[in-house]
GROMACS .gro file of C-alpha atoms in nm:
model
  448
    1MET     CA    1  -2.922  -0.172   0.060
    2THR     CA    2  -2.764   0.066  -0.147
    3LYS     CA    3  -2.882   0.476  -0.168
    4ARG     CA    4  -3.028   0.443  -0.525
    5ARG     CA    5  -3.213   0.115  -0.428
    6ARG     CA    6  -3.318   0.286  -0.102
    7ILE     CA    7  -3.456   0.611  -0.293
    8VAL     CA    8  -3.637   0.387  -0.521
    9LEU     CA    9  -3.814   0.191  -0.285
   10TRP     CA   10  -3.931   0.489  -0.080
   11GLY     CA   11  -4.029   0.668  -0.396
   12ALA     CA   12  -4.248   0.366  -0.481
   13ILE     CA   13  -4.377   0.388  -0.113
   14VAL     CA   14  -4.477   0.742  -0.187
   15PHE     CA   15  -4.650   0.676  -0.504
   16LEU     CA   16  -4.873   0.402  -0.328
   17ALA     CA   17  -4.954   0.636  -0.038
   18TRP     CA   18  -5.067   0.919  -0.265
   19ASN     CA   19  -5.304   0.698  -0.462
   20ILE     CA   20  -5.450   0.573  -0.128
   21LEU     CA   21  -5.497   0.920  -0.030
   22THR     CA   22  -5.631   1.018  -0.387
   23PHE     CA   23  -5.890   0.713  -0.348
   24PHE     CA   24  -5.989   0.817  -0.014
   25VAL     CA   25  -6.074   1.183  -0.100
   26VAL     CA   26  -6.272   1.094  -0.432
   27HIS     CA   27  -6.471   0.786  -0.280
   28ARG     CA   28  -6.522   0.944   0.050
   29PRO     CA   29  -6.817   0.850   0.265
   30SER     CA   30  -7.136   1.116   0.276
   31SER     CA   31  -7.165   1.314   0.565
   32ASP     CA   32  -7.397   1.095   0.727
   33GLN     CA   33  -7.158   0.814   0.742
   34GLN     CA   34  -6.901   0.799   0.997
   35VAL     CA   35  -6.507   0.733   0.912
   36PRO     CA   36  -6.358   0.494   1.126
   37SER     CA   37  -6.131   0.654   1.376
   38ASP     CA   38  -5.835   0.387   1.329
   39LEU     CA   39  -5.854   0.433   0.962
   40LEU     CA   40  -5.791   0.805   0.994
   41LYS     CA   41  -5.484   0.763   1.257
   42LYS     CA   42  -5.342   0.484   1.014
   43LEU     CA   43  -5.391   0.733   0.726
   44GLU     CA   44  -5.236   1.007   0.920
   45GLY     CA   45  -4.949   0.809   1.043
   46LEU     CA   46  -4.893   0.690   0.695
   47GLN     CA   47  -4.852   1.071   0.587
   48SER     CA   48  -4.606   1.129   0.868
   49GLU     CA   49  -4.427   0.855   0.765
   50VAL     CA   50  -4.391   0.933   0.400
   51GLN     CA   51  -4.324   1.301   0.472
   52ARG     CA   52  -4.010   1.184   0.677
   53GLN     CA   53  -3.894   0.966   0.432
   54MET     CA   54  -3.939   1.210   0.168
   55ASN     CA   55  -3.713   1.451   0.365
   56ASN     CA   56  -3.443   1.173   0.423
   57ASN     CA   57  -3.459   1.117   0.050
   58GLU     CA   58  -3.370   1.442  -0.026
   59ALA     CA   59  -3.057   1.426   0.212
   60LEU     CA   60  -2.937   1.139   0.053
   61LEU     CA   61  -3.005   1.305  -0.316
   62ARG     CA   62  -2.817   1.594  -0.174
   63ASP     CA   63  -2.527   1.359  -0.049
   64LEU     CA   64  -2.511   1.191  -0.353
   65LYS     CA   65  -2.450   1.494  -0.513
   66LYS     CA   66  -2.190   1.608  -0.264
   67GLN     CA   67  -2.021   1.237  -0.343
   68LYS     CA   68  -2.064   1.311  -0.719
   69ASP     CA   69  -1.882   1.668  -0.703
   70LEU     CA   70  -1.593   1.526  -0.482
   71LEU     CA   71  -1.530   1.237  -0.708
   72ASN     CA   72  -1.516   1.448  -0.994
   73ARG     CA   73  -1.247   1.676  -0.815
   74TYR     CA   74  -1.080   1.386  -0.744
   75ARG     CA   75  -1.060   1.259  -1.069
   76ASN     CA   76  -0.952   1.595  -1.199
   77GLY     CA   77  -0.671   1.599  -0.968
   78ASN     CA   78  -0.798   1.816  -0.668
   79THR     CA   79  -0.546   1.739  -0.381
   80GLY     CA   80  -0.791   1.814  -0.100
   81VAL     CA   81  -0.969   1.520  -0.195
   82GLN     CA   82  -0.903   1.166  -0.010
   83MET     CA   83  -1.044   0.818  -0.083
   84ASP     CA   84  -1.062   0.552   0.182
   85GLN     CA   85  -1.001   0.213   0.085
   86GLY     CA   86  -1.342   0.099  -0.029
   87GLY     CA   87  -1.264   0.356  -0.298
   88ARG     CA   88  -1.540   0.590  -0.159
   89VAL     CA   89  -1.442   0.977  -0.109
   90ASN     CA   90  -1.345   1.003   0.250
   91ASN     CA   91  -1.495   1.354   0.400
   92SER     CA   92  -1.386   1.255   0.747
   93VAL     CA   93  -1.035   1.294   0.721
   94GLN     CA   94  -0.843   1.571   0.875
   95ILE     CA   95  -0.548   1.655   0.767
   96THR     CA   96  -0.349   1.821   1.037
   97HIS     CA   97  -0.019   1.844   0.912
   98ARG     CA   98   0.111   1.938   0.568
   99LEU     CA   99   0.396   1.844   0.346
  100GLN     CA  100   0.615   2.095   0.250
  101SER     CA  101   0.727   2.126  -0.088
  102PRO     CA  102   1.100   2.025  -0.133
  103ALA     CA  103   1.354   2.306  -0.182
  104GLY     CA  104   1.587   2.366  -0.469
  105ASP     CA  105   1.681   2.105  -0.731
  106VAL     CA  106   1.588   1.738  -0.619
  107VAL     CA  107   1.843   1.495  -0.741
  108ILE     CA  108   1.768   1.110  -0.663
  109PRO     CA  109   2.069   0.883  -0.723
  110VAL     CA  110   1.950   0.531  -0.882
  111LEU     CA  111   2.180   0.273  -0.733
  112VAL     CA  112   2.170  -0.047  -0.941
  113ILE     CA  113   2.316  -0.364  -0.746
  114ALA     CA  114   2.472  -0.601  -1.030
  115CYS     CA  115   2.659  -0.910  -1.015
  116ASN     CA  116   2.673  -1.153  -1.258
  117ARG     CA  117   2.345  -1.133  -1.452
  118PRO     CA  118   2.403  -0.974  -1.838
  119THR     CA  119   2.016  -0.959  -1.827
  120VAL     CA  120   2.069  -0.634  -1.594
  121ARG     CA  121   2.028  -0.470  -1.958
  122ARG     CA  122   1.632  -0.544  -1.922
  123SER     CA  123   1.641  -0.357  -1.591
  124LEU     CA  124   1.829  -0.091  -1.721
  125ASP     CA  125   1.655  -0.018  -2.037
  126LEU     CA  126   1.353   0.050  -1.824
  127LEU     CA  127   1.528   0.281  -1.601
  128VAL     CA  128   1.654   0.447  -1.901
  129LYS     CA  129   1.334   0.459  -2.079
  130HIS     CA  130   1.105   0.594  -1.761
  131ARG     CA  131   1.338   0.841  -1.599
  132PRO     CA  132   1.205   1.190  -1.670
  133SER     CA  133   1.563   1.344  -1.638
  134GLU     CA  134   1.896   1.211  -1.631
  135HIS     CA  135   2.030   1.514  -1.435
  136GLN     CA  136   1.729   1.457  -1.175
  137PHE     CA  137   1.799   1.031  -1.147
  138PRO     CA  138   2.151   0.998  -1.229
  139ILE     CA  139   2.211   0.606  -1.249
  140ILE     CA  140   2.505   0.455  -1.048
  141VAL     CA  141   2.548   0.056  -1.127
  142SER     CA  142   2.777  -0.107  -0.892
  143GLN     CA  143   2.899  -0.434  -0.959
  144ASP     CA  144   3.019  -0.747  -0.736
  145CYS     CA  145   3.139  -1.086  -0.872
  146GLY     CA  146   3.372  -0.957  -1.150
  147HIS     CA  147   3.141  -1.113  -1.429
  148GLN     CA  148   3.282  -0.997  -1.759
  149GLU     CA  149   2.987  -1.054  -1.990
  150THR     CA  150   2.812  -0.833  -1.742
  151SER     CA  151   3.040  -0.584  -1.723
  152THR     CA  152   3.038  -0.555  -2.097
  153VAL     CA  153   2.640  -0.499  -2.101
  154ILE     CA  154   2.719  -0.211  -1.824
  155LYS     CA  155   2.952  -0.032  -2.022
  156SER     CA  156   2.769  -0.044  -2.345
  157TYR     CA  157   2.520   0.225  -2.205
  158GLY     CA  158   2.789   0.466  -2.186
  159ASP     CA  159   2.704   0.835  -2.066
  160LYS     CA  160   2.351   0.686  -1.992
  161ILE     CA  161   2.484   0.603  -1.663
  162ALA     CA  162   2.655   0.846  -1.456
  163HIS     CA  163   2.888   0.637  -1.262
  164TYR     CA  164   2.989   0.252  -1.318
  165ILE     CA  165   3.159   0.131  -0.989
  166GLN     CA  166   3.322  -0.213  -0.900
  167GLN     CA  167   3.345  -0.367  -0.590
  168PRO     CA  168   3.733  -0.418  -0.534
  169ASP     CA  169   3.733  -0.699  -0.262
  170LEU     CA  170   3.597  -1.061  -0.443
  171SER     CA  171   3.762  -1.255  -0.194
  172ASP     CA  172   3.572  -1.532   0.014
  173ILE     CA  173   3.447  -1.430   0.346
  174PRO     CA  174   3.509  -1.652   0.629
  175VAL     CA  175   3.153  -1.802   0.751
  176PRO     CA  176   3.055  -2.064   1.043
  177PRO     CA  177   3.038  -2.379   0.926
  178ASN     CA  178   2.668  -2.423   0.915
  179HIS     CA  179   2.672  -2.116   0.645
  180LYS     CA  180   2.912  -2.223   0.392
  181ARG     CA  181   2.624  -2.267   0.156
  182LEU     CA  182   2.492  -1.940   0.228
  183GLN     CA  183   2.834  -1.726   0.092
  184GLY     CA  184   2.636  -1.537  -0.139
  185TYR     CA  185   2.424  -1.373   0.125
  186TYR     CA  186   2.777  -1.266   0.293
  187LYS     CA  187   2.875  -1.129  -0.011
  188ILE     CA  188   2.569  -0.938  -0.103
  189SER     CA  189   2.574  -0.775   0.247
  190ARG     CA  190   2.932  -0.625   0.166
  191HIS     CA  191   2.851  -0.495  -0.140
  192TYR     CA  192   2.565  -0.316  -0.015
  193LYS     CA  193   2.796  -0.133   0.225
  194TRP     CA  194   3.053  -0.080   0.009
  195ALA     CA  195   2.818   0.074  -0.245
  196LEU     CA  196   2.587   0.295  -0.011
  197ASN     CA  197   2.940   0.403   0.109
  198GLN     CA  198   3.036   0.539  -0.225
  199VAL     CA  199   2.688   0.705  -0.300
  200PHE     CA  200   2.682   0.900   0.036
  201ASN     CA  201   3.023   0.942   0.146
  202ARG     CA  202   3.258   0.942  -0.184
  203LEU     CA  203   2.984   1.110  -0.442
  204GLY     CA  204   2.808   1.296  -0.179
  205TYR     CA  205   2.444   1.259  -0.235
  206GLY     CA  206   2.156   1.320   0.001
  207SER     CA  207   1.949   1.028  -0.084
  208VAL     CA  208   1.925   0.696  -0.259
  209LEU     CA  209   1.692   0.474  -0.472
  210ILE     CA  210   1.816   0.131  -0.443
  211VAL     CA  211   1.734  -0.141  -0.717
  212GLU     CA  212   1.857  -0.464  -0.787
  213ASP     CA  213   1.970  -0.627  -1.082
  214ASP     CA  214   1.669  -0.837  -1.129
  215LEU     CA  215   1.373  -0.560  -1.140
  216ASP     CA  216   1.139  -0.450  -1.380
  217ILE     CA  217   0.990  -0.097  -1.282
  218ALA     CA  218   0.653   0.062  -1.356
  219PRO     CA  219   0.573   0.347  -1.598
  220ASP     CA  220   0.528   0.576  -1.269
  221PHE     CA  221   0.839   0.430  -1.062
  222PHE     CA  222   1.024   0.770  -1.047
  223ASP     CA  223   0.691   0.986  -1.010
  224TYR     CA  224   0.639   0.790  -0.712
  225PHE     CA  225   0.958   0.805  -0.542
  226LEU     CA  226   1.008   1.219  -0.639
  227SER     CA  227   0.677   1.283  -0.482
  228THR     CA  228   0.738   1.055  -0.177
  229LEU     CA  229   1.084   1.221  -0.127
  230PRO     CA  230   0.937   1.487   0.140
  231LEU     CA  231   0.758   1.200   0.320
  232LEU     CA  232   1.080   1.095   0.445
  233GLN     CA  233   1.255   1.422   0.506
  234GLN     CA  234   0.966   1.577   0.680
  235ASP     CA  235   0.832   1.262   0.881
  236SER     CA  236   1.112   1.123   1.120
  237SER     CA  237   0.848   0.783   1.209
  238LEU     CA  238   0.930   0.721   0.810
  239TRP     CA  239   1.277   0.566   0.736
  240CYS     CA  240   1.205   0.415   0.364
  241VAL     CA  241   0.972   0.443   0.066
  242SER     CA  242   0.959   0.071  -0.116
  243ALA     CA  243   0.790   0.038  -0.438
  244TRP     CA  244   0.689  -0.344  -0.325
  245ASN     CA  245   0.384  -0.482  -0.165
  246ASP     CA  246   0.439  -0.838  -0.060
  247ASN     CA  247   0.081  -0.917  -0.088
  248GLY     CA  248   0.095  -0.761  -0.443
  249LYS     CA  249  -0.053  -1.075  -0.617
  250GLU     CA  250  -0.356  -0.949  -0.908
  251HIS     CA  251  -0.629  -1.097  -0.728
  252MET     CA  252  -0.534  -0.961  -0.370
  253THR     CA  253  -0.501  -0.590  -0.502
  254ASP     CA  254  -0.752  -0.360  -0.625
  255THR     CA  255  -0.633  -0.312  -0.971
  256ASN     CA  256  -0.811   0.023  -1.014
  257ARG     CA  257  -0.648   0.170  -0.701
  258GLN     CA  258  -0.303   0.322  -0.878
  259ASP     CA  259  -0.327   0.598  -0.625
  260LEU     CA  260  -0.333   0.404  -0.283
  261LEU     CA  261  -0.020   0.414  -0.060
  262TYR     CA  262   0.000   0.307   0.286
  263ARG     CA  263   0.234   0.320   0.584
  264THR     CA  264   0.384  -0.030   0.659
  265ASP     CA  265   0.585  -0.130   0.964
  266PHE     CA  266   0.724  -0.477   0.770
  267PHE     CA  267   1.074  -0.317   0.563
  268PRO     CA  268   0.971  -0.410   0.190
  269GLY     CA  269   1.306  -0.377  -0.004
  270LEU     CA  270   1.263  -0.453  -0.387
  271GLY     CA  271   1.324  -0.092  -0.498
  272TRP     CA  272   1.327   0.156  -0.201
  273MET     CA  273   1.479   0.496  -0.118
  274MET     CA  274   1.666   0.592   0.220
  275LEU     CA  275   1.829   0.927   0.329
  276LYS     CA  276   2.203   0.968   0.424
  277ASN     CA  277   2.110   1.042   0.778
  278LEU     CA  278   1.972   0.673   0.801
  279TRP     CA  279   2.295   0.528   0.643
  280ASP     CA  280   2.529   0.753   0.921
  281GLU     CA  281   2.312   0.579   1.153
  282LEU     CA  282   2.350   0.203   1.045
  283GLU     CA  283   2.681   0.190   0.837
  284PRO     CA  284   2.875   0.125   1.190
  285LYS     CA  285   2.671  -0.177   1.253
  286TRP     CA  286   2.586  -0.297   0.902
  287PRO     CA  287   2.553  -0.682   0.933
  288ALA     CA  288   2.789  -0.925   0.748
  289SER     CA  289   2.498  -1.128   0.633
  290PHE     CA  290   2.116  -1.118   0.577
  291TRP     CA  291   2.119  -0.734   0.588
  292ASP     CA  292   1.741  -0.713   0.510
  293ASP     CA  293   1.604  -0.944   0.797
  294TRP     CA  294   1.851  -0.751   1.023
  295MET     CA  295   1.685  -0.412   0.898
  296ARG     CA  296   1.359  -0.555   1.012
  297HIS     CA  297   1.504  -0.630   1.372
  298PRO     CA  298   1.328  -0.375   1.625
  299ASP     CA  299   1.705  -0.243   1.704
  300GLN     CA  300   1.737  -0.097   1.357
  301ARG     CA  301   1.382  -0.022   1.289
  302LYS     CA  302   1.293   0.143   1.627
  303ASP     CA  303   0.928   0.175   1.556
  304ARG     CA  304   0.974   0.338   1.204
  305ALA     CA  305   0.755   0.286   0.915
  306CYS     CA  306   0.798   0.292   0.528
  307ILE     CA  307   0.563   0.365   0.255
  308ARG     CA  308   0.418   0.107   0.034
  309PRO     CA  309   0.206   0.127  -0.261
  310GLU     CA  310  -0.110  -0.089  -0.331
  311ILE     CA  311  -0.010  -0.195  -0.662
  312CYS     CA  312   0.367  -0.257  -0.699
  313ARG     CA  313   0.583  -0.031  -0.890
  314THR     CA  314   0.868  -0.320  -0.932
  315SER     CA  315   0.824  -0.662  -0.997
  316THR     CA  316   1.133  -0.945  -1.008
  317PHE     CA  317   1.211  -1.164  -1.330
  318GLY     CA  318   1.543  -1.278  -1.118
  319ARG     CA  319   1.436  -1.638  -1.087
  320VAL     CA  320   1.814  -1.739  -1.064
  321GLY     CA  321   1.999  -1.617  -0.750
  322VAL     CA  322   2.128  -1.720  -0.447
  323SER     CA  323   1.764  -1.829  -0.309
  324LYS     CA  324   1.778  -2.111  -0.574
  325GLY     CA  325   1.459  -1.957  -0.745
  326GLN     CA  326   1.238  -2.138  -0.463
  327TYR     CA  327   1.066  -1.812  -0.344
  328PHE     CA  328   1.053  -1.686  -0.731
  329ASP     CA  329   0.844  -2.006  -0.825
  330LYS     CA  330   0.617  -1.990  -0.527
  331HIS     CA  331   0.520  -1.597  -0.491
  332LEU     CA  332   0.738  -1.362  -0.634
  333LYS     CA  333   0.631  -1.424  -1.023
  334PHE     CA  334   0.295  -1.385  -0.956
  335ILE     CA  335   0.321  -1.006  -0.825
  336LYS     CA  336   0.146  -0.763  -1.025
  337LEU     CA  337   0.316  -0.463  -1.169
  338ASN     CA  338   0.147  -0.129  -1.230
  339THR     CA  339   0.119  -0.048  -1.549
  340LYS     CA  340  -0.160   0.247  -1.551
  341PRO     CA  341   0.075   0.554  -1.451
  342PHE     CA  342  -0.090   0.772  -1.193
  343ASP     CA  343   0.012   1.144  -1.135
  344PHE     CA  344   0.173   1.153  -0.801
  345THR     CA  345   0.328   1.478  -0.826
  346HIS     CA  346   0.015   1.667  -0.824
  347THR     CA  347  -0.115   1.485  -0.513
  348ASP     CA  348  -0.141   1.589  -0.182
  349LEU     CA  349   0.044   1.329   0.012
  350SER     CA  350  -0.011   1.472   0.321
  351TYR     CA  351  -0.238   1.201   0.459
  352LEU     CA  352   0.053   0.972   0.475
  353LEU     CA  353   0.228   1.176   0.764
  354LYS     CA  354   0.185   0.991   1.080
  355ASP     CA  355  -0.062   1.220   1.273
  356ASN     CA  356  -0.305   1.188   0.954
  357TYR     CA  357  -0.278   0.840   0.856
  358ASP     CA  358  -0.324   0.707   1.225
  359ARG     CA  359  -0.627   0.872   1.291
  360ARG     CA  360  -0.779   0.800   0.930
  361PHE     CA  361  -0.661   0.446   0.902
  362ILE     CA  362  -0.705   0.288   1.235
  363SER     CA  363  -1.060   0.448   1.250
  364GLU     CA  364  -1.180   0.279   0.923
  365VAL     CA  365  -1.018  -0.058   1.011
  366TYR     CA  366  -1.217  -0.061   1.337
  367ARG     CA  367  -1.548   0.037   1.220
  368SER     CA  368  -1.546  -0.241   0.960
  369PRO     CA  369  -1.793  -0.502   1.029
  370GLN     CA  370  -1.598  -0.787   1.203
  371LEU     CA  371  -1.646  -1.144   0.988
  372THR     CA  372  -1.492  -1.495   1.085
  373VAL     CA  373  -1.239  -1.618   0.784
  374LYS     CA  374  -1.536  -1.873   0.694
  375GLU     CA  375  -1.770  -1.579   0.619
  376VAL     CA  376  -1.532  -1.403   0.437
  377ILE     CA  377  -1.422  -1.723   0.204
  378ALA     CA  378  -1.792  -1.789   0.163
  379ASN     CA  379  -1.844  -1.454   0.061
  380GLN     CA  380  -2.124  -1.397   0.321
  381HIS     CA  381  -2.233  -1.041   0.405
  382ALA     CA  382  -2.156  -0.930   0.057
  383GLU     CA  383  -2.310  -0.599   0.109
  384HIS     CA  384  -2.000  -0.487   0.314
  385ASN     CA  385  -1.742  -0.401   0.074
  386VAL     CA  386  -1.477  -0.348   0.386
  387VAL     CA  387  -1.468  -0.586   0.643
  388ARG     CA  388  -1.223  -0.733   0.913
  389VAL     CA  389  -1.122  -1.011   1.046
  390GLN     CA  390  -0.949  -1.052   1.400
  391TYR     CA  391  -0.667  -1.263   1.515
  392LYS     CA  392  -0.564  -1.288   1.884
  393THR     CA  393  -0.238  -1.514   1.890
  394LYS     CA  394   0.054  -1.609   1.628
  395GLU     CA  395  -0.136  -1.950   1.565
  396GLU     CA  396  -0.429  -1.762   1.450
  397PHE     CA  397  -0.278  -1.508   1.270
  398LYS     CA  398  -0.080  -1.749   1.049
  399GLY     CA  399  -0.375  -2.003   1.009
  400PHE     CA  400  -0.616  -1.677   0.902
  401ALA     CA  401  -0.340  -1.573   0.631
  402LYS     CA  402  -0.288  -1.940   0.501
  403GLN     CA  403  -0.648  -1.963   0.467
  404LEU     CA  404  -0.715  -1.644   0.305
  405GLY     CA  405  -0.388  -1.663   0.087
  406ILE     CA  406  -0.188  -1.381   0.222
  407MET     CA  407   0.210  -1.424   0.318
  408ASP     CA  408   0.212  -1.577   0.703
  409ASP     CA  409   0.559  -1.560   0.790
  410LEU     CA  410   0.642  -1.267   1.032
  411LYS     CA  411   0.983  -1.097   1.111
  412ALA     CA  412   1.039  -0.989   1.462
  413GLY     CA  413   0.663  -0.996   1.529
  414VAL     CA  414   0.565  -0.774   1.200
  415PRO     CA  415   0.371  -0.959   0.942
  416ARG     CA  416   0.455  -0.856   0.591
  417ALA     CA  417   0.301  -0.543   0.449
  418GLY     CA  418   0.151  -0.511   0.821
  419TYR     CA  419   0.091  -0.191   1.011
  420HIS     CA  420   0.008  -0.169   1.399
  421GLY     CA  421  -0.057  -0.531   1.346
  422ILE     CA  422  -0.296  -0.482   1.039
  423VAL     CA  423  -0.253  -0.623   0.685
  424SER     CA  424  -0.487  -0.511   0.419
  425PHE     CA  425  -0.558  -0.667   0.130
  426MET     CA  426  -0.841  -0.780  -0.123
  427PHE     CA  427  -1.044  -1.108  -0.122
  428LYS     CA  428  -1.295  -1.179  -0.371
  429GLY     CA  429  -1.348  -0.829  -0.462
  430ARG     CA  430  -1.395  -0.671  -0.126
  431ARG     CA  431  -1.128  -0.489   0.136
  432VAL     CA  432  -1.015  -0.717   0.411
  433HIS     CA  433  -0.850  -0.614   0.705
  434LEU     CA  434  -0.664  -0.899   0.916
  435SER     CA  435  -0.619  -0.706   1.240
  436PRO     CA  436  -0.540  -0.750   1.611
  437PRO     CA  437  -0.811  -0.658   1.879
  438ALA     CA  438  -0.834  -0.261   1.869
  439ASP     CA  439  -0.655  -0.228   2.228
  440TRP     CA  440  -0.303  -0.364   2.057
  441THR     CA  441  -0.020  -0.169   2.151
  442GLN     CA  442   0.295  -0.329   1.980
  443TYR     CA  443   0.447  -0.645   1.855
  444ASP     CA  444   0.578  -0.948   1.986
  445PRO     CA  445   0.931  -1.018   1.863
  446SER     CA  446   0.906  -1.371   1.950
  447TRP     CA  447   0.616  -1.426   1.693
  448SER     CA  448   0.843  -1.562   1.417
   0.00000   0.00000   0.00000
């Protein structure tokens, strides 16, 4: 029952009790008549109960006023107010660590990985349109494949592109016999390594924002990455910021929560930012192929997390590619791209620092009512707008994920969009946390 309905109900009870008491006073018996003692006791008890509820209602009204004031402060950009995943003002958040403002002139180059798609124009048009500053976000286009039509498109942008670089080695790569049809994945990995070396070691940048030639970006794409850069710089438990939510279909996200960000143990890619010190670590052992799955291995991840949004800041239009469009038709084309810009620049993102985030997020998940998958699907216990479904085995996770419509695959034991084994999403209008038991400690890499 909502607070407002409780207040109305008890108001009615108070009104009824007052009328009973008035009737008793007006029509009280003459002095020679005896009032039954049990009636007096009932009336005295009712009076006490009414008084207690009046006190409770006053406290509820004060709490509602406080919530309203906090919500107004949040909407007006007050950075000291946090919201929970149910959209309520969270008064329990204790921020023990604060982000420091970046020092000096912040420059984040945008590396566009291109090959043989003339439709790179669509991506470049949006990057040029939405970036707030050419100086702050210089665009670097790195092209593999030697495709002339695509090269002509890239060159047409002139000085809007800071650097146009071309991967010099276009030769085929020796691959195992059973990987002959996967040559493209080897060339992509080679191209990434070459391009990132150019950005960090030749051009001398300290960070990079990587997009591919088939991505649309949201209007607040640059604001999102500019505002999350200090998280990467100050929290060693983070190793990337991504624009992508693997469960970012419209009906699985809260479309009113443009502000909502998460930590995730799963490397999302698809529009992501990294620092040079990470490249210094990864470059000597960069893989020959399938670089993104390699990033998800425990030897690379090292228990580090990424930042991801509730609503994607990128979406892909690249049906044609090395994956032959199968993944696109089944999943990618349904991803919702954010269209309502949120001002991250004036938002305190300290809550995403590990110590702050873990305490709040884990507490919120495990104090949520636990329901079965069948109860969630049937929309039972609808009075709860945040609930939890528990899994204990790999088979349970995959089965529950399929029934609830989220991605069911695991990489080295980590579910897509998961954090501490918890996957959060919307189902029939309420927040659902698909989670392991509360005593969970680590991922099992054999879950795949």
